[in-house]
PDB file of C-alpha atoms and ligand atoms in Angstrom:
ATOM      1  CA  UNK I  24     118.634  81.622 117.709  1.00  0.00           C
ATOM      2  CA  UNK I  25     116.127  79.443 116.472  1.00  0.00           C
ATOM      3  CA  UNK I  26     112.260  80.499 116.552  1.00  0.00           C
ATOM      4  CA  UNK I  27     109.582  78.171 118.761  1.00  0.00           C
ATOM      5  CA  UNK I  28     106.123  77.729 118.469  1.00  0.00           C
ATOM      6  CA  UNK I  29     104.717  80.240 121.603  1.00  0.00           C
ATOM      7  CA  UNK I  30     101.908  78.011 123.317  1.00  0.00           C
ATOM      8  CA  UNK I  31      98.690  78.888 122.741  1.00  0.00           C
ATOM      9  CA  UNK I  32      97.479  81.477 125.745  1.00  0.00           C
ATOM     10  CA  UNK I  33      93.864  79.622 126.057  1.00  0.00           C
ATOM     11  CA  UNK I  34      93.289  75.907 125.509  1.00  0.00           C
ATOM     12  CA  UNK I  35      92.142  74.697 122.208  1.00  0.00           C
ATOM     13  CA  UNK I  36      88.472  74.539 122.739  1.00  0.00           C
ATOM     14  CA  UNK I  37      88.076  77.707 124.457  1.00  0.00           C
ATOM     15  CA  UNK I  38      87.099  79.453 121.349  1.00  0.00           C
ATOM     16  CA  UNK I  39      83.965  77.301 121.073  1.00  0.00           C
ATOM     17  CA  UNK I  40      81.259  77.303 119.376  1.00  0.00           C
ATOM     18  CA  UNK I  41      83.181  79.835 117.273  1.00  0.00           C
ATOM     19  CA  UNK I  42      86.068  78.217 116.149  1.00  0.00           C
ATOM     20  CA  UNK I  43      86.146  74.482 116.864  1.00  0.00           C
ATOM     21  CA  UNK I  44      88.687  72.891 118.972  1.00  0.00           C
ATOM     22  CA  UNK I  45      89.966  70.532 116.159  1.00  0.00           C
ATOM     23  CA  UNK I  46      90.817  73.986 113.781  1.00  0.00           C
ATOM     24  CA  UNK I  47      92.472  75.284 116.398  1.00  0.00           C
ATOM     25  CA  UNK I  48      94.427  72.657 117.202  1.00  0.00           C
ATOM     26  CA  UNK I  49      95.806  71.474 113.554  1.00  0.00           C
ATOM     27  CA  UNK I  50      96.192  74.636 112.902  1.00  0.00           C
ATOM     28  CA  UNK I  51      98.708  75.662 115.939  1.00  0.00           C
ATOM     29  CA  UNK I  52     100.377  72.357 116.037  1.00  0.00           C
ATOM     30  CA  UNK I  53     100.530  71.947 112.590  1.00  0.00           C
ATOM     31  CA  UNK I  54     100.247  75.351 110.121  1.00  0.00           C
ATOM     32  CA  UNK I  55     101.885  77.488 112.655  1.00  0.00           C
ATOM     33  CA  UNK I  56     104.378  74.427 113.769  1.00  0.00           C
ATOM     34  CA  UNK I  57     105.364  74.302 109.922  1.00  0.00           C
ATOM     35  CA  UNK I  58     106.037  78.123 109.337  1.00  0.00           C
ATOM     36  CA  UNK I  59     108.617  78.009 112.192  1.00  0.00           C
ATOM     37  CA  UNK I  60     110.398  74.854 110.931  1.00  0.00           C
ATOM     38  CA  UNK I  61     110.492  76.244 107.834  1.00  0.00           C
ATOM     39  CA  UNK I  62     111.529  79.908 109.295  1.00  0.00           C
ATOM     40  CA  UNK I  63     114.323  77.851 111.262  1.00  0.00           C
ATOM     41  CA  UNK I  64     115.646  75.690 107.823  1.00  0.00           C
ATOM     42  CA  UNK I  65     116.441  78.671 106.296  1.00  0.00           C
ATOM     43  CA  UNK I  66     117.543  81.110 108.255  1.00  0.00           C
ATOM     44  CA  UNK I  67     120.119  77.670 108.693  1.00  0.00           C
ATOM     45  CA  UNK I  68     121.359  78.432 105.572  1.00  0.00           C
ATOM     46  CA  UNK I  69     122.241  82.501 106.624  1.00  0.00           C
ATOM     47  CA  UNK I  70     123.363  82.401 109.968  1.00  0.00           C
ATOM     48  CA  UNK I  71     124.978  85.940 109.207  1.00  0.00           C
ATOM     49  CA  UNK I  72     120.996  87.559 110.124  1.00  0.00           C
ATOM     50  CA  UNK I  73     119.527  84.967 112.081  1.00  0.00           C
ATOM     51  CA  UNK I  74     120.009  87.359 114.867  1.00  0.00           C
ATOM     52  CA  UNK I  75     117.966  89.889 113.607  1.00  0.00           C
ATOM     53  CA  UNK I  76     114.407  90.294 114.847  1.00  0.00           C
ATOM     54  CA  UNK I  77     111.910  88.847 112.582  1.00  0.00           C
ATOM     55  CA  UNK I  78     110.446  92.772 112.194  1.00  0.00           C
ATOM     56  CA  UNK I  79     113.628  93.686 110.726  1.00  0.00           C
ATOM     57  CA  UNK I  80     114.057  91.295 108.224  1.00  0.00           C
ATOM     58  CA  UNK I  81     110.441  91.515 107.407  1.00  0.00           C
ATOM     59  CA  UNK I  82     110.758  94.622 107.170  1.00  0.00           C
ATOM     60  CA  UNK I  83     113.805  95.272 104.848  1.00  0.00           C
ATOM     61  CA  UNK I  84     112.496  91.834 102.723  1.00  0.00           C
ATOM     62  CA  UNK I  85     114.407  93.092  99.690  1.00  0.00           C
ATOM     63  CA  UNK I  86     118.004  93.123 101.910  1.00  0.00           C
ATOM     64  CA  UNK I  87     117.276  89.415 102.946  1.00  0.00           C
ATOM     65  CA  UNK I  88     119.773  87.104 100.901  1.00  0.00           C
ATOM     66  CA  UNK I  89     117.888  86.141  97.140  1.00  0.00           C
ATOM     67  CA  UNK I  90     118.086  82.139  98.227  1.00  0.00           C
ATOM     68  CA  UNK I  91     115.535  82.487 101.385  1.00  0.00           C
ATOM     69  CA  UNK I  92     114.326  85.745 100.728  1.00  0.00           C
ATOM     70  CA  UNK I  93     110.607  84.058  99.603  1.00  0.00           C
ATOM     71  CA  UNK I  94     110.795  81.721 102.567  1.00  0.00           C
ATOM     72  CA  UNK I  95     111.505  84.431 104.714  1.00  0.00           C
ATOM     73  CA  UNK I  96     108.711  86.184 103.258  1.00  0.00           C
ATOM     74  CA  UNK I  97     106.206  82.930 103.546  1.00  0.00           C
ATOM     75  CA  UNK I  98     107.083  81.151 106.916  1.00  0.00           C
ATOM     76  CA  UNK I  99     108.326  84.333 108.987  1.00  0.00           C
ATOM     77  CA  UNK I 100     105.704  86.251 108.013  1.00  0.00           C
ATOM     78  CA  UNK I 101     103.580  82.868 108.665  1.00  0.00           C
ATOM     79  CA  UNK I 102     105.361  83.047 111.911  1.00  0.00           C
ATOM     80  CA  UNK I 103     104.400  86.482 112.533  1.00  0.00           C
ATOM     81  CA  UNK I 104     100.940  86.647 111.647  1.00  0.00           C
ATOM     82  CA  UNK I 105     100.064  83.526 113.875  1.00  0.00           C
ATOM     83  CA  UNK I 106     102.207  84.668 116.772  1.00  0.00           C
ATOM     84  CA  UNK I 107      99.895  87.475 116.848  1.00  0.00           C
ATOM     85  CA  UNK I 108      96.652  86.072 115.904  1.00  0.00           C
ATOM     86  CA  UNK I 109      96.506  83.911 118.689  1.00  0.00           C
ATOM     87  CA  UNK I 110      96.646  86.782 121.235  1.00  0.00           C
ATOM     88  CA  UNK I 111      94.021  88.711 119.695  1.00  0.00           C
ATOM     89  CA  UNK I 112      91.576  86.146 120.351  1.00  0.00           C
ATOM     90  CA  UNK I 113      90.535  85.026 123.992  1.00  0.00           C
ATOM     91  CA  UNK I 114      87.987  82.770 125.686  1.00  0.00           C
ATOM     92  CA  UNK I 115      86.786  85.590 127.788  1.00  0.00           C
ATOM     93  CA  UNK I 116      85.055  86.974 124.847  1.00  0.00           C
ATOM     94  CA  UNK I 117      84.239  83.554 123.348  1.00  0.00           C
ATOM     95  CA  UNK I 118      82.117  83.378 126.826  1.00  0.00           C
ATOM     96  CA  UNK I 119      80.396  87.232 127.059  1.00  0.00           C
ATOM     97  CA  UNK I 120      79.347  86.350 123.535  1.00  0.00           C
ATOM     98  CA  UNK I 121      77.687  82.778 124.616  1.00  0.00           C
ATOM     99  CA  UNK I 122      75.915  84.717 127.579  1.00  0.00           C
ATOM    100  CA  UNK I 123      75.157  87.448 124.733  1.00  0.00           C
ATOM    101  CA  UNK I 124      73.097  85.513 122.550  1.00  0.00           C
ATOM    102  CA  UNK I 125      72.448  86.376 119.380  1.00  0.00           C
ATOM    103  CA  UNK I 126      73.325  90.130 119.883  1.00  0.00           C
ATOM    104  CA  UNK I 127      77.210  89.966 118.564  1.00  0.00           C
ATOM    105  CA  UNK I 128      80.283  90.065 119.869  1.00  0.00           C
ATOM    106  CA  UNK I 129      81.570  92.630 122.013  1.00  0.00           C
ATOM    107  CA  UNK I 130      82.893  96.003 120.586  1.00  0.00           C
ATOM    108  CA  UNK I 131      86.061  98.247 121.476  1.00  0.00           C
ATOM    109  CA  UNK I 132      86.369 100.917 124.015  1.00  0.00           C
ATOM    110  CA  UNK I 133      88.803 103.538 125.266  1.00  0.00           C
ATOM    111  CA  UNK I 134      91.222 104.909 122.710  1.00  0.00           C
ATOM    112  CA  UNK I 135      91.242 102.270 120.426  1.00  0.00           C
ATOM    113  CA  UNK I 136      86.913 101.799 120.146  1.00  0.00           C
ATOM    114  CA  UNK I 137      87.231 106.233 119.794  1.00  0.00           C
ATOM    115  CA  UNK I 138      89.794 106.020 117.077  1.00  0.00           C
ATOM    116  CA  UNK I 139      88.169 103.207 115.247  1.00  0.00           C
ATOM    117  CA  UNK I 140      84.481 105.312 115.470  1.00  0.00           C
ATOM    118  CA  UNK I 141      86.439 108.379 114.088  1.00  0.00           C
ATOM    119  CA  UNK I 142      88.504 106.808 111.215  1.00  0.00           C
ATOM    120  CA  UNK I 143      85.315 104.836 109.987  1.00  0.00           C
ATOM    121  CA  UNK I 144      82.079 106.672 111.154  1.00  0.00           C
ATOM    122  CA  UNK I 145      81.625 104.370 113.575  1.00  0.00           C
ATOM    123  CA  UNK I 146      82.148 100.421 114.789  1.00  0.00           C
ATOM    124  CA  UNK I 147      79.358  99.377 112.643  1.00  0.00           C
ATOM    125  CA  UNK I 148      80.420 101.339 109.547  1.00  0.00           C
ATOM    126  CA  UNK I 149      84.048  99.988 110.226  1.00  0.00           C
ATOM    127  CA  UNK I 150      82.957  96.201 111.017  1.00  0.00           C
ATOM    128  CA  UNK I 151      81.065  96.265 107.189  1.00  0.00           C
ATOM    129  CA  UNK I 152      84.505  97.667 105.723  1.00  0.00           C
ATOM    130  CA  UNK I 153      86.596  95.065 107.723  1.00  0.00           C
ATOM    131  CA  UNK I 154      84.312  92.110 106.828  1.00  0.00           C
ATOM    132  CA  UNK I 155      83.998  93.006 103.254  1.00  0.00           C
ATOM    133  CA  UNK I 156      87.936  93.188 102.658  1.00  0.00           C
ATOM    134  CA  UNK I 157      88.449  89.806 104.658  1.00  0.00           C
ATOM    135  CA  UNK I 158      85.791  88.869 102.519  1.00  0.00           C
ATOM    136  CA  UNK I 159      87.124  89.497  99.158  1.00  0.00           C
ATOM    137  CA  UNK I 160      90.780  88.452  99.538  1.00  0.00           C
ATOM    138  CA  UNK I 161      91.079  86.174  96.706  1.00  0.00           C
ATOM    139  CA  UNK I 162      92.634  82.570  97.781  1.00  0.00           C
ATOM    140  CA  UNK I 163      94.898  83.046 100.984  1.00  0.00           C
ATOM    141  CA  UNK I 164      95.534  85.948 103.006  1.00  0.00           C
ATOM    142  CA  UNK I 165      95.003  88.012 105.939  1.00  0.00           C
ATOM    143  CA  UNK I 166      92.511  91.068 106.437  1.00  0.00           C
ATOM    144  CA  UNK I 167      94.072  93.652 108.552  1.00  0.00           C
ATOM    145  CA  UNK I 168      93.089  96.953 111.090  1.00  0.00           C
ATOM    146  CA  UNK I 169      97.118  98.506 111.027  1.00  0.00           C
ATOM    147  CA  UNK I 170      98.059 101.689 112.587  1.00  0.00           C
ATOM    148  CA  UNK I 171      99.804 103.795 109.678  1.00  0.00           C
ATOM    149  CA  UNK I 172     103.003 105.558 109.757  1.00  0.00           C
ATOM    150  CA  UNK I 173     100.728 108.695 111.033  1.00  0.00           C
ATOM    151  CA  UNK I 174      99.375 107.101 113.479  1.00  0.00           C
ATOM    152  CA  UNK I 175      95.868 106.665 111.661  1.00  0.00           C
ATOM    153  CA  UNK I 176      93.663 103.626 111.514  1.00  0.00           C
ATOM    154  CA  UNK I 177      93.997 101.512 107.776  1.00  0.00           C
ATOM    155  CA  UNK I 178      92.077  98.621 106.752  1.00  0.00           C
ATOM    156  CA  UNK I 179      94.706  96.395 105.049  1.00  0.00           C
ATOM    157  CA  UNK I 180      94.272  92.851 102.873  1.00  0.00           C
ATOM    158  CA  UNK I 181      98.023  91.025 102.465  1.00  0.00           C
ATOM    159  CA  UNK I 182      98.079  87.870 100.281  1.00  0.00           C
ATOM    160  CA  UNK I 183      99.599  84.397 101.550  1.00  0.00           C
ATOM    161  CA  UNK I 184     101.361  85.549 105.000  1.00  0.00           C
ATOM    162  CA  UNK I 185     102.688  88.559 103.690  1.00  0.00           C
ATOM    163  CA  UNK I 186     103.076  90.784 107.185  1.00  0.00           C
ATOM    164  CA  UNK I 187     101.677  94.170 107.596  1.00  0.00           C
ATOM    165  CA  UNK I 188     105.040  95.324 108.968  1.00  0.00           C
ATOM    166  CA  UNK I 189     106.346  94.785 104.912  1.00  0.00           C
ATOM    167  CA  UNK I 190     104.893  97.929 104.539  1.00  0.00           C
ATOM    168  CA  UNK I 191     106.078  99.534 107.452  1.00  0.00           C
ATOM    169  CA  UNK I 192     102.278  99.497 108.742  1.00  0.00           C
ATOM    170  CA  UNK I 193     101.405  98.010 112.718  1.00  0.00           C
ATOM    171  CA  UNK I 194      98.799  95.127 112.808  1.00  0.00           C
ATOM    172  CA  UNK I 195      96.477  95.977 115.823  1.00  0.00           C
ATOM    173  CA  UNK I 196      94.080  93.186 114.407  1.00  0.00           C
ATOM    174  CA  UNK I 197      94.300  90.794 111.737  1.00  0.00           C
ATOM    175  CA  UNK I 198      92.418  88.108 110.877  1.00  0.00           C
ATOM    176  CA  UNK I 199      93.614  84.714 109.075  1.00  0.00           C
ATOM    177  CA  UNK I 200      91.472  83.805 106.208  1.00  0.00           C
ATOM    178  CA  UNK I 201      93.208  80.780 104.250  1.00  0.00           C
ATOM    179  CA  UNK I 202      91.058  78.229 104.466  1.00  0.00           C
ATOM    180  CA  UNK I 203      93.012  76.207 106.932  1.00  0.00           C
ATOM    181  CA  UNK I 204      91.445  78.613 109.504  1.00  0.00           C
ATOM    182  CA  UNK I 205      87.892  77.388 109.197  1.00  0.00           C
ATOM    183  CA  UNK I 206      86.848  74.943 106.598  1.00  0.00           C
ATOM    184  CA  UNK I 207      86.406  71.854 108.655  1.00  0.00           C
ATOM    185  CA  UNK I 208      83.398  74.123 110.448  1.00  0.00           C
ATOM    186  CA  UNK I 209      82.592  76.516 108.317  1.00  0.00           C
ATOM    187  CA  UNK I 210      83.422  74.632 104.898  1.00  0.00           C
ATOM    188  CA  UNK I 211      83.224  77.294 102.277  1.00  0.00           C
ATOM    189  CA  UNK I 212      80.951  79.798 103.997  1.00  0.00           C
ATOM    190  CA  UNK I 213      84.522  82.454 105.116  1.00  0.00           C
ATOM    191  CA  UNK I 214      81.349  85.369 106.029  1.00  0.00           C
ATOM    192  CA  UNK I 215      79.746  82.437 108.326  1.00  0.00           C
ATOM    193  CA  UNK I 216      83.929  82.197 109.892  1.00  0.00           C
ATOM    194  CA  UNK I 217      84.187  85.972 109.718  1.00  0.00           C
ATOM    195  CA  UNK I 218      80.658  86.900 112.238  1.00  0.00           C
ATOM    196  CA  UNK I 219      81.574  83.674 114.312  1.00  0.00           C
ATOM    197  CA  UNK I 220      85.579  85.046 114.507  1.00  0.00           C
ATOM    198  CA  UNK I 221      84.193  88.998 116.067  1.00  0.00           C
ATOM    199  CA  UNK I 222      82.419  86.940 119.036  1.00  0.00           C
ATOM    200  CA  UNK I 223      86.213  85.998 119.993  1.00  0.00           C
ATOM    201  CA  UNK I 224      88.129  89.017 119.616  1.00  0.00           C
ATOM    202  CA  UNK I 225      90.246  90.316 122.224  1.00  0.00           C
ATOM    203  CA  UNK I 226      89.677  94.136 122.171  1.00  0.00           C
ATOM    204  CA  UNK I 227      91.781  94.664 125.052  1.00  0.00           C
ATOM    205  CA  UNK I 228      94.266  93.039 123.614  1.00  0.00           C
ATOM    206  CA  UNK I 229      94.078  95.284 120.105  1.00  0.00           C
ATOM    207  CA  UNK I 230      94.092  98.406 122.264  1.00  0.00           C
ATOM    208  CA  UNK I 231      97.477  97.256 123.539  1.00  0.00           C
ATOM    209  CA  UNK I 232      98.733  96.920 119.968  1.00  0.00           C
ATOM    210  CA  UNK I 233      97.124  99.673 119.342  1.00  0.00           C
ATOM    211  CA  UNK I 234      98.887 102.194 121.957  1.00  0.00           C
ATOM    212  CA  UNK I 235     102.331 100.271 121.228  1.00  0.00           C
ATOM    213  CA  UNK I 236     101.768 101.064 117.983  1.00  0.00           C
ATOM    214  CA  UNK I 237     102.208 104.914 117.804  1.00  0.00           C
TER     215      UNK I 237
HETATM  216 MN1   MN K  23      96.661  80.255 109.379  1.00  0.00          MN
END
């Protein structure tokens, strides 16, 4: 089986003015392009578990064979986290937060935006605690809202594209912060990428994670 890169569910400029068309578009095409050739070249090298789902492997990291255990590690869970980072974003947000203004992005409801205000106090309380771990992950890496083994809500940081599921935690949100995901509009200002990235979340979306999850 060899991995693919999943089309993008929205076309590359429908995340605008938040994140630019060009981002999106080098970085699908080329970033996520490069984590599944590289996924593919090694798992070349061990047909024996290229069957396995990607979860499993990433997963059990330490049972993956020594000689592609790191790329494993790098460009499946670069696979992973990009696979799913594109679905938790949407235009129809990108558009209620044009019409918005200034006001923000939209915020969760049902189960998920109830279990979010009781884990952190509140959305507000648990925005500040989301944006200041995506904030501080030093050099490349991935801010997460996981669902914990007891079902509980966890802010998470992994560095490079380690994967949530390493730890045996599920990602109901996660957002990319290596600089490939916003420096040609945002340059060095990640907080600047990190308000513009909530007007384009797909809470409907993380809900679904977030009931799969349990
Ligand atoms: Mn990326």
């Amino acid at each position: 089986m060899k991995y693919e890169l999943p089309a993008l569910p929205y076309a590359y400029d429908a995340l605008e003015p938040y994140i630019d068309a060009k981002t999106m578009e080098i970085h699908h095409t080329k970033h996520h392009q490069a984590y599944v050739n590289n996924l593919n070249a090694a798992l070349e090298k061990h047909p024996e578990i290229a069957d396995k789902p990607l979860e499993e492997l990433l997963a059990a990291i330490d049972t993956v064979p020594e000689d592609i255990r790191t790329a494993v590690r790098n460009h499946g869970g670069g696979h992973m986290n990009h696979s799913f980072f594109w679905t938790i974003m949407g235009p129809d947000a990108a558009k209620a937060s044009a019409s918005a203004g200034s006001e923000g992005g939209a915020e969760p409801s049902g189960d998920l935006g109830k279990a979010i205000a009781d884990a952190f106090g509140g959305f507000a309380a648990y925005k500040e605690a989301f944006e200041k771990a995506a904030a501080g992950v030093f050099g490349s890496g991935w801010a997460w809202l996981v669902r914990d083994d007891a079902g509980g809500l966890t802010i998470m940081t992994t560095p490079n594209q380690d994967s949530p599921l390493m730890t045996g935690a599920r990602p109901v949100l996660g957002l990319d912060v290596w600089e490939h995901a916003y420096y040609l509009k945002h340059q060095s200002d990640r907080k600047g990428y990190i308000g513009d990235w909530w007007r384009v979340v797909n809470w409907a979306r993380a809900e679904e994670y977030y009931r799969a999850a349990k």
